[in-house]
PDB file of C-alpha atoms in Angstrom:
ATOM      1  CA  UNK Q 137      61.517  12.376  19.871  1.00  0.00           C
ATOM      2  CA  UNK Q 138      61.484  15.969  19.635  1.00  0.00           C
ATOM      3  CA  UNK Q 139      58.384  17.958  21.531  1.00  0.00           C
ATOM      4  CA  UNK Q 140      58.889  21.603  22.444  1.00  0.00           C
ATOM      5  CA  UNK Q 141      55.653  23.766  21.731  1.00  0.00           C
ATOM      6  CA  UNK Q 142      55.176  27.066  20.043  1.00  0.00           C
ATOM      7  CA  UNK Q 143      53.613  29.638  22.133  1.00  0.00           C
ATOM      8  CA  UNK Q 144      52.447  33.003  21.342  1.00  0.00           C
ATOM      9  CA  UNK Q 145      50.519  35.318  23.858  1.00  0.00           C
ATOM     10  CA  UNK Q 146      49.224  38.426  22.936  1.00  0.00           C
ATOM     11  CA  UNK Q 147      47.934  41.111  25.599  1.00  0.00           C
ATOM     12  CA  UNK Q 148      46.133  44.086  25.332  1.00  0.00           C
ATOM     13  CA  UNK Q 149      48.108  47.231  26.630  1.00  0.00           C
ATOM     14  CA  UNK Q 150      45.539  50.419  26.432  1.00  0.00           C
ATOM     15  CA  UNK Q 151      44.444  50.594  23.015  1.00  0.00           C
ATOM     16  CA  UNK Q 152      47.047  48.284  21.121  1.00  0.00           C
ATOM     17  CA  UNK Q 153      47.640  44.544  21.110  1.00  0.00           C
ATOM     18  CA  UNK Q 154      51.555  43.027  21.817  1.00  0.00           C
ATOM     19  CA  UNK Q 155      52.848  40.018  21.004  1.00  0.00           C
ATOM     20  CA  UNK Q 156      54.062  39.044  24.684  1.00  0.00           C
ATOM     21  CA  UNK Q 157      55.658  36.348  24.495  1.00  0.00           C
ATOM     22  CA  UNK Q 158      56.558  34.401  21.114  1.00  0.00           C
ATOM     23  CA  UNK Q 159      58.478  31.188  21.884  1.00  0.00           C
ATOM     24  CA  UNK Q 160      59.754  28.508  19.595  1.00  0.00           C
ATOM     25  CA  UNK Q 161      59.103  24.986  19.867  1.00  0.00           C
ATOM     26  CA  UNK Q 162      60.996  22.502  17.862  1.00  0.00           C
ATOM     27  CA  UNK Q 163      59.334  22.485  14.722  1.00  0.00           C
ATOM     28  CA  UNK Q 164      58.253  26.111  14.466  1.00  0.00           C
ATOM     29  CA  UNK Q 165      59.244  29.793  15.106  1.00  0.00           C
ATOM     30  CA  UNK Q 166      56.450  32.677  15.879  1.00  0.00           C
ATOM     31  CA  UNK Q 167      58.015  35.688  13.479  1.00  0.00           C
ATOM     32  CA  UNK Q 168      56.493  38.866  14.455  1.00  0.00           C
ATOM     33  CA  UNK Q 169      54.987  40.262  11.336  1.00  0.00           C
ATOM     34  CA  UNK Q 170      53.198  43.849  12.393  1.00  0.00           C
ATOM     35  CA  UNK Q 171      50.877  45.116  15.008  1.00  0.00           C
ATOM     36  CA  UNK Q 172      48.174  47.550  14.108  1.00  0.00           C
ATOM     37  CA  UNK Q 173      45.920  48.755  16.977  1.00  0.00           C
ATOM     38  CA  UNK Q 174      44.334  45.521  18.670  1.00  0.00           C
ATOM     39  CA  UNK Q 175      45.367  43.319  16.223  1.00  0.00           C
ATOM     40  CA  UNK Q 176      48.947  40.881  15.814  1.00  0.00           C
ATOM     41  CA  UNK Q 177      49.804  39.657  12.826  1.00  0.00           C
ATOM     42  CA  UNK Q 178      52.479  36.570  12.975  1.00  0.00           C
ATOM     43  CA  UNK Q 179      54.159  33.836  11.040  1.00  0.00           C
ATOM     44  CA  UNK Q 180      54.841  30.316  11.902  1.00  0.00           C
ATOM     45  CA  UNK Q 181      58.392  29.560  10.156  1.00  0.00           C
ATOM     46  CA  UNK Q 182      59.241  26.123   9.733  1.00  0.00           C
ATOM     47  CA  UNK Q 183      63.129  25.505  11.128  1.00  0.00           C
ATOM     48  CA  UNK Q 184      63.199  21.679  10.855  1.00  0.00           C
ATOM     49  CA  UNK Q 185      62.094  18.444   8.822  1.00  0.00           C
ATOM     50  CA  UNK Q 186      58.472  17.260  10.065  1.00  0.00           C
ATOM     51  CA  UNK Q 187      56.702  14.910  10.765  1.00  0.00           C
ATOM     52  CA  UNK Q 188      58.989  12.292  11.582  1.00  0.00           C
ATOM     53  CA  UNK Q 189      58.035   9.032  13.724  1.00  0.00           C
ATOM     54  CA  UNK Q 190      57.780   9.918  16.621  1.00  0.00           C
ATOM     55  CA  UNK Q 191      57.936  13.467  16.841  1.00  0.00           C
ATOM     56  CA  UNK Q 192      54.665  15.535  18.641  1.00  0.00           C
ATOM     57  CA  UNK Q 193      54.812  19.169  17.391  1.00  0.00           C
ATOM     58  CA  UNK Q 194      52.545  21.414  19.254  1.00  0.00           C
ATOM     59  CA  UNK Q 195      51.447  25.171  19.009  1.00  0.00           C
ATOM     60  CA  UNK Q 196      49.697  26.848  22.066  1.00  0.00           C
ATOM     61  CA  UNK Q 197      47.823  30.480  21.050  1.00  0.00           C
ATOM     62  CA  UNK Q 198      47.220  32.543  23.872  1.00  0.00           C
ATOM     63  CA  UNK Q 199      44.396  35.623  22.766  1.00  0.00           C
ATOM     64  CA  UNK Q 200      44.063  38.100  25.434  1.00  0.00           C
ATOM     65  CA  UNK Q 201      40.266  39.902  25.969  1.00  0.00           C
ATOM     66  CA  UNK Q 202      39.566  42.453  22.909  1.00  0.00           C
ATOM     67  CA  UNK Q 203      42.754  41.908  20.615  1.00  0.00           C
ATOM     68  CA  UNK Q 204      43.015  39.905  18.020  1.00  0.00           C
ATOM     69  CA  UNK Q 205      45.893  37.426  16.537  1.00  0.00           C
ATOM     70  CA  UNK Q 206      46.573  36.864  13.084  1.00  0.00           C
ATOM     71  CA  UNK Q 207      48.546  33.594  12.171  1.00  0.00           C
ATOM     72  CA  UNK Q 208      50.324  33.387   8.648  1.00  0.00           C
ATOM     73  CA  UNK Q 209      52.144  29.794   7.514  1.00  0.00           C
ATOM     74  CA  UNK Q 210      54.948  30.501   4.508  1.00  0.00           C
ATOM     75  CA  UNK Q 211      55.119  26.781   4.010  1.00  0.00           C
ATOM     76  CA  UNK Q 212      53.037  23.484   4.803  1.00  0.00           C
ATOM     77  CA  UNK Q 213      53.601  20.718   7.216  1.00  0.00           C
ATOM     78  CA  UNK Q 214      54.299  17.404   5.511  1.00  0.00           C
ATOM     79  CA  UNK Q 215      54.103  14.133   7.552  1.00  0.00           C
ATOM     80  CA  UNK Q 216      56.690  11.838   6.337  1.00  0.00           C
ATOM     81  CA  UNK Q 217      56.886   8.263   6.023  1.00  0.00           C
ATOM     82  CA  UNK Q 218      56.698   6.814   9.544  1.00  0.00           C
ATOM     83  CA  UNK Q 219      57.888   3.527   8.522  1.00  0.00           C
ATOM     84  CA  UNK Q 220      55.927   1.499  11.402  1.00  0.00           C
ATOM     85  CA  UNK Q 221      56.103   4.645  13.807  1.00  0.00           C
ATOM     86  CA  UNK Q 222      53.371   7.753  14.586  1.00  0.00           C
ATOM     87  CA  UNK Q 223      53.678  11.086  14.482  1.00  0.00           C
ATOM     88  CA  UNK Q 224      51.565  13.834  15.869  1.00  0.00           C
ATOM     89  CA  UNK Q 225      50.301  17.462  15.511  1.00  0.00           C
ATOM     90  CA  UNK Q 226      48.546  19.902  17.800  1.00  0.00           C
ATOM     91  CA  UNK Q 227      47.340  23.259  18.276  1.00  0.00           C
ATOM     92  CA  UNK Q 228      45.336  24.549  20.892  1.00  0.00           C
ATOM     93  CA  UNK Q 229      44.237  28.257  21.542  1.00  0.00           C
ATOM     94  CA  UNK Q 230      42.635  30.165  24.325  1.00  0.00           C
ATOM     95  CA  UNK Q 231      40.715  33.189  23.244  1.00  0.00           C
ATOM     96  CA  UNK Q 232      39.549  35.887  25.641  1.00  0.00           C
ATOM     97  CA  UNK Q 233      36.127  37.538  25.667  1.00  0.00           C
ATOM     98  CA  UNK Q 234      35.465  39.514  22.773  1.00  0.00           C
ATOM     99  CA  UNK Q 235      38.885  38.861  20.876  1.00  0.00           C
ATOM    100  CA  UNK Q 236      39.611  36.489  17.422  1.00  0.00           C
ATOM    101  CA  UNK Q 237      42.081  34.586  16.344  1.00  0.00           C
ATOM    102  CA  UNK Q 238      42.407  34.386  11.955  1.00  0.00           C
ATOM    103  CA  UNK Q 239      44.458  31.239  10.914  1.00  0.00           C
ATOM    104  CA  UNK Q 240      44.690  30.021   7.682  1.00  0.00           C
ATOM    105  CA  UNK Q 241      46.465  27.523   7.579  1.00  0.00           C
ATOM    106  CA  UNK Q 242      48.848  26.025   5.041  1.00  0.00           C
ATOM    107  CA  UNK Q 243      48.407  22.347   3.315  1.00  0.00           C
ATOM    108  CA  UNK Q 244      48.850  19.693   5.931  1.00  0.00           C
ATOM    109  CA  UNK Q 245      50.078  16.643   3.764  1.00  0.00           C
ATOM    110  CA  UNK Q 246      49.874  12.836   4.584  1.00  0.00           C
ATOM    111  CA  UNK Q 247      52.516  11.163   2.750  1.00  0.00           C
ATOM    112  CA  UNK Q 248      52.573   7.477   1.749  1.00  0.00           C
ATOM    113  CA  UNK Q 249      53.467   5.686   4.949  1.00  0.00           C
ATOM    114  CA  UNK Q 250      52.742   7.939   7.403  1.00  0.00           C
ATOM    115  CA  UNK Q 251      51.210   7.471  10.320  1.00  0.00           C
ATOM    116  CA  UNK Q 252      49.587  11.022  12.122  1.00  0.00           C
ATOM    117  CA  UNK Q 253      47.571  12.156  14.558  1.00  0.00           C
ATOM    118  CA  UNK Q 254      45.953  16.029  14.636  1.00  0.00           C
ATOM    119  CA  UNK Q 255      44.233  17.542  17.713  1.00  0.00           C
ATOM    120  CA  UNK Q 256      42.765  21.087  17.541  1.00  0.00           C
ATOM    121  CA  UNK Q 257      41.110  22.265  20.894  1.00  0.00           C
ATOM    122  CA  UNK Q 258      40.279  25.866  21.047  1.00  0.00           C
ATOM    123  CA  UNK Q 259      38.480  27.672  23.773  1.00  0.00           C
ATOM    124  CA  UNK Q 260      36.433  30.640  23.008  1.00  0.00           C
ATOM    125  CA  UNK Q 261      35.111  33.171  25.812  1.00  0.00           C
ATOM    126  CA  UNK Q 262      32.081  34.927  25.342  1.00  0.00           C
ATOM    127  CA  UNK Q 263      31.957  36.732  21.842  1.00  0.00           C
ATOM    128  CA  UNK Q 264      35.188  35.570  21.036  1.00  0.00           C
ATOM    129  CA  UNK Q 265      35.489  34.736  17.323  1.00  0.00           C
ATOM    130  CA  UNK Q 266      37.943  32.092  15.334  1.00  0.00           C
ATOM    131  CA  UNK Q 267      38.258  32.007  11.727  1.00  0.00           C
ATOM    132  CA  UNK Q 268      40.393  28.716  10.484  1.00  0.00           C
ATOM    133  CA  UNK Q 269      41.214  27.350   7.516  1.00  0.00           C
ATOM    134  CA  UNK Q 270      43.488  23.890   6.709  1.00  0.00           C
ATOM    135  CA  UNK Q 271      43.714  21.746   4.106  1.00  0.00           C
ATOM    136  CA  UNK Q 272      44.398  18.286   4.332  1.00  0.00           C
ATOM    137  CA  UNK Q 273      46.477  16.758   1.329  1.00  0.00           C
ATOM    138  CA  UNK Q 274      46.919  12.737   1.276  1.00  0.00           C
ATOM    139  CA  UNK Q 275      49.940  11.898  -0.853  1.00  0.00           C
ATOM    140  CA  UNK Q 276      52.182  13.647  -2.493  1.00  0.00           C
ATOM    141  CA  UNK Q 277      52.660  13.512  -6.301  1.00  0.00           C
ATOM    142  CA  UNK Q 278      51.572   9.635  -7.381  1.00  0.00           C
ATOM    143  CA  UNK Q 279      51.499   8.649  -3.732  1.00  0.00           C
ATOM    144  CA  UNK Q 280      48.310   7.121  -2.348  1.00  0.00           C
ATOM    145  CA  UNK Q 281      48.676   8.869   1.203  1.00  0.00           C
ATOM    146  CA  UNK Q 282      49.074   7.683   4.997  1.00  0.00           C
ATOM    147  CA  UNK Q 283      47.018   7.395   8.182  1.00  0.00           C
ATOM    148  CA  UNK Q 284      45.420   9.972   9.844  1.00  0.00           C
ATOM    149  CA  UNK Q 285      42.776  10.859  12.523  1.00  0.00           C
ATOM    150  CA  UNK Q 286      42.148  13.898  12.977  1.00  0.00           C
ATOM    151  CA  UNK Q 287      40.000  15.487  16.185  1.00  0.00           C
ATOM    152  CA  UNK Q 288      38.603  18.631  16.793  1.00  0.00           C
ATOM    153  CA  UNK Q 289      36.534  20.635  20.010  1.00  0.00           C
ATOM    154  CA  UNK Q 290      35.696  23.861  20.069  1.00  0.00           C
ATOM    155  CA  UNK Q 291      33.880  25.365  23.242  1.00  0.00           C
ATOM    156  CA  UNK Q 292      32.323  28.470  23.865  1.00  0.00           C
ATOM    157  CA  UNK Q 293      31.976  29.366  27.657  1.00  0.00           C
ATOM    158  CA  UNK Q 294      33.052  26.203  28.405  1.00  0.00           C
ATOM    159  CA  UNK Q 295      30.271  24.330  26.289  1.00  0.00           C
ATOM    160  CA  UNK Q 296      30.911  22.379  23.390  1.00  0.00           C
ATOM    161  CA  UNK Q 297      30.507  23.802  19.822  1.00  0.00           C
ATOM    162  CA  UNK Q 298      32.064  21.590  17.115  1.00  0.00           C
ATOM    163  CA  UNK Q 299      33.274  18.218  18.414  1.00  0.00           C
ATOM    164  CA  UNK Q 300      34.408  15.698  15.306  1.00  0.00           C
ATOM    165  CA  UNK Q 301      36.618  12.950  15.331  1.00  0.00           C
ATOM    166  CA  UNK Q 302      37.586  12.178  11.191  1.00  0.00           C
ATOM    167  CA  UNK Q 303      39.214   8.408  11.235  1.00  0.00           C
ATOM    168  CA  UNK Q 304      40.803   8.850   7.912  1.00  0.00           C
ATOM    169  CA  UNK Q 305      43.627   6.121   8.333  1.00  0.00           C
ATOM    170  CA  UNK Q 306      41.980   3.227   5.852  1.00  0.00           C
ATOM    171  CA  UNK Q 307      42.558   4.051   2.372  1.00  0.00           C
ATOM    172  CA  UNK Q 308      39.672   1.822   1.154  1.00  0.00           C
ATOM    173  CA  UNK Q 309      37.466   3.407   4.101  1.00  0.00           C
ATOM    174  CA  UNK Q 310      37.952   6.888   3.272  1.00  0.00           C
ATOM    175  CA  UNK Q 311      37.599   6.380  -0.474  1.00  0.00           C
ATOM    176  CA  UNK Q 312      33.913   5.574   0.578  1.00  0.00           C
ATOM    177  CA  UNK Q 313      31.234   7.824  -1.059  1.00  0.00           C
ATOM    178  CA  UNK Q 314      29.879  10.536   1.574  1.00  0.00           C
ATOM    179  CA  UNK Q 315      33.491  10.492   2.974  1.00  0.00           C
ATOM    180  CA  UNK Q 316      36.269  11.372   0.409  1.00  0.00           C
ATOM    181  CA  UNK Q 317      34.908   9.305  -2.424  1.00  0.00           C
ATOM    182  CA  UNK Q 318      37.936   8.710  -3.552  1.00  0.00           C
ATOM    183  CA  UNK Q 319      39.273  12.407  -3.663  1.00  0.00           C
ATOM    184  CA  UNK Q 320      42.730  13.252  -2.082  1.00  0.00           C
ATOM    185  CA  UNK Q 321      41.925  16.648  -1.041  1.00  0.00           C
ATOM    186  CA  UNK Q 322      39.726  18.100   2.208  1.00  0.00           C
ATOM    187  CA  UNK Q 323      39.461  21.763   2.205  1.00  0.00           C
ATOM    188  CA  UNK Q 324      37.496  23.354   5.899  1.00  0.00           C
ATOM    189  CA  UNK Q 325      36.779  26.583   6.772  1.00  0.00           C
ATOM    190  CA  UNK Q 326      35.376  27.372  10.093  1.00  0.00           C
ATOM    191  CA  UNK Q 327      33.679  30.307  11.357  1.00  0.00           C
ATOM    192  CA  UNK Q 328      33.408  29.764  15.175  1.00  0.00           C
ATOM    193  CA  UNK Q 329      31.590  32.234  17.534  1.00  0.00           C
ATOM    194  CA  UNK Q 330      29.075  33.882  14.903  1.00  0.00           C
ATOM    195  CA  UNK Q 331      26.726  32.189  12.716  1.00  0.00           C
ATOM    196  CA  UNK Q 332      25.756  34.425   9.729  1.00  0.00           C
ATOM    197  CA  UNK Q 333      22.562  31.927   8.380  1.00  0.00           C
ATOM    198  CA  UNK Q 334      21.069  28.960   9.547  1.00  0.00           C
ATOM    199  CA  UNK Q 335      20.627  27.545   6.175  1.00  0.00           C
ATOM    200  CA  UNK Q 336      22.434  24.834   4.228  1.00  0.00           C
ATOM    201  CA  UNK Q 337      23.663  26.278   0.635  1.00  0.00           C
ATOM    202  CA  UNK Q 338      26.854  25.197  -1.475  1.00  0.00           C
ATOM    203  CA  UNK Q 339      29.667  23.660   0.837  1.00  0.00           C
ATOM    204  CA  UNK Q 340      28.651  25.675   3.783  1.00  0.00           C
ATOM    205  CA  UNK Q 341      26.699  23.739   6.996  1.00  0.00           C
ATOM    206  CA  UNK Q 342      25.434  26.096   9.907  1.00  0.00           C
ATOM    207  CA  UNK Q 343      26.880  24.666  13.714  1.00  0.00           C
ATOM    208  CA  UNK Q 344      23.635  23.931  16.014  1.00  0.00           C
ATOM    209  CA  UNK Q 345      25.348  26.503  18.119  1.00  0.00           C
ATOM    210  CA  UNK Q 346      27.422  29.976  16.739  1.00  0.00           C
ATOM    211  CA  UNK Q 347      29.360  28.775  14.083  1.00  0.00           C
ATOM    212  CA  UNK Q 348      29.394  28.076  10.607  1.00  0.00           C
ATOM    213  CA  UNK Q 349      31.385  24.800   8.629  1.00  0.00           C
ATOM    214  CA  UNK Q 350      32.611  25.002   5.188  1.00  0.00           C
ATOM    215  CA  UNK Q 351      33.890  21.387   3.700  1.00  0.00           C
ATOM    216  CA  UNK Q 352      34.679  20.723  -0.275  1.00  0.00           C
ATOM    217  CA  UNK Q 353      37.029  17.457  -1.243  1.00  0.00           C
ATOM    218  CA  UNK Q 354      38.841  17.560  -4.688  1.00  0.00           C
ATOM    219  CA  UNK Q 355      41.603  16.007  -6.569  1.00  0.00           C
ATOM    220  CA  UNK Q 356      43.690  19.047  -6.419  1.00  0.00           C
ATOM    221  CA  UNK Q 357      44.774  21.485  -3.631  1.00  0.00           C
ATOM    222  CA  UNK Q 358      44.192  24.296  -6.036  1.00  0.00           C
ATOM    223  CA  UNK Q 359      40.365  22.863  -6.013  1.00  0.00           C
ATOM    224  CA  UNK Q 360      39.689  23.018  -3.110  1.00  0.00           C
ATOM    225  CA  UNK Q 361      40.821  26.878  -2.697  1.00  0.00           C
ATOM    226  CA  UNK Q 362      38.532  28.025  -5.439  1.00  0.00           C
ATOM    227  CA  UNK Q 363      35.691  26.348  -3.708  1.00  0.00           C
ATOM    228  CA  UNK Q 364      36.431  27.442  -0.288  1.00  0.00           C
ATOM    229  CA  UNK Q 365      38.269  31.285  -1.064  1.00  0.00           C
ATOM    230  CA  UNK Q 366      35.201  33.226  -1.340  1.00  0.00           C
ATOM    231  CA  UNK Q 367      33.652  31.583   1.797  1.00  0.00           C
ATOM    232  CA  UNK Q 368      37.072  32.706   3.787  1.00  0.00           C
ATOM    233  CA  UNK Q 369      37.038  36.016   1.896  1.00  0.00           C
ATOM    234  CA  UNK Q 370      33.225  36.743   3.350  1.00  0.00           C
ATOM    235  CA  UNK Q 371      33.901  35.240   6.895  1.00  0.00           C
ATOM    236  CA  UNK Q 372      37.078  37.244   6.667  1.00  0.00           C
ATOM    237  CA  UNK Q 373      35.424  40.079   6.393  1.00  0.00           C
ATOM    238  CA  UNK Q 374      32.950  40.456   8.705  1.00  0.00           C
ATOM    239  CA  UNK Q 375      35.863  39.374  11.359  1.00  0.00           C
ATOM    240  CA  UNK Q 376      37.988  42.036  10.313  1.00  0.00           C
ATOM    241  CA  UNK Q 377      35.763  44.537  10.211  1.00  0.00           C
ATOM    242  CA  UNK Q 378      35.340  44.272  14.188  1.00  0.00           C
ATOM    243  CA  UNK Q 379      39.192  44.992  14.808  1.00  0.00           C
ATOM    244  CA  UNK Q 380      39.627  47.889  12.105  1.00  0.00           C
ATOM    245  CA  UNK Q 381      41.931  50.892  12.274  1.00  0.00           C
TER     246      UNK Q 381
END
């Protein structure tokens, strides 16, 4: 079993953001990309086979007040076959007042056979913002797909913005229609910490608190993207406009 975490803390020093600490975990390596101003960019580099049974890969984002972190993944996570044993996968991030964290995650797939758990848990102060993206893929090329449950909680100030459990691990249960009706693909988008309209249009849901939710399910990764892109590209937008040059 293999379970050293990936930590990366940025601080604010004046009027520029550092990357204080970047620590590798046993899964993943923080690669310092650029800094410009009060915003990080990094990469999480893959340096070893996951998920196997067994193994718990974590990533811990520390956001100090005012900067903001920008996470980049070269390459997905893949959860192998477990062959009767779990795996699991978790991030969690603190995020100070007034900074953002930008993640867009890269495919997360569920392999015939395996067996995963994923936690995210991210803290926001007051007028923090996070912007996430993941995509969860269930089989690879003519497999069906494992288990996996995935949870999520998001707080602002302490008080609960998005909390959602997704029990994905029956394949007949999840093939249900207003779940994945048989699709392979789930495609989210979050914007947490703003909420830019309080109406339902497309594949985008307003939170009952500061946040927006973006969902489409496909066949294909590629699907998914051009259903979700322009969403990110918006969201993206009015995040990064709050942390440019």
């Amino acid at each position: 079993m293999r379970t050293g975490a990936t930590r990366v803390v940025v601080e604010r020093v004046g009027d520029t953001a550092v990357a204080r600490e970047l620590i590798s975990g046993d899964f993943l390596a923080p690669r310092f990309v650029d800094a410009r101003g009060l915003t990080v960019r990094i990469a999480l580099v893959g340096h070893s086979a996951t998920l196997l049974a067994g193994d718990d890969l974590r990533i811990e984002f520390v956001v100090a007040p005012g900067t903001c972190l920008e996470v980049i993944e070269p390459s997905g996570t893949v959860a192998y076959n477990a062959r009767g044993g779990r795996a699991s996968w978790s991030a969690s991030a603190s995020v100070g007042a007034g900074a953002a964290l930008i993640w867009r995650a890269a495919p997360f797939v569920v392999a015939g056979g395996a067996d995963v758990t994923r936690r995210v848990d991210i803290s926001l102060e007051s007028d923090a913002v996070a912007l996430l993206d993941e995509m969860i893929v269930f089989g690879r090329t003519g497999e069906t797909g494992g288990a996996l449950r995935s949870d999520q909680r998001i707080t602002v100030d302490g008080d609960a913005l998005l909390v959602e459990t997704l029990d994905l691990s029956s394949v007949p249960g999840r093939s249900l229609p207003g779940i994945l009706g048989g699709h392979r693909v789930l495609g989210t988008t979050m914007l947490l910490g703003i909420k830019t309209s309080d109406v339902v249009e497309g594949h985008v849901t307003p939170l009952a608190g500061a946040g927006m939710l973006a969902r489409a399910v496909a066949d294909h990764a590629h699907e998914a993207s051009a259903a979700l892109d322009p969403i990110w590209s918006q969201w993206r937008g009015r995040v990064s406009q709050k942390y440019s040059d």
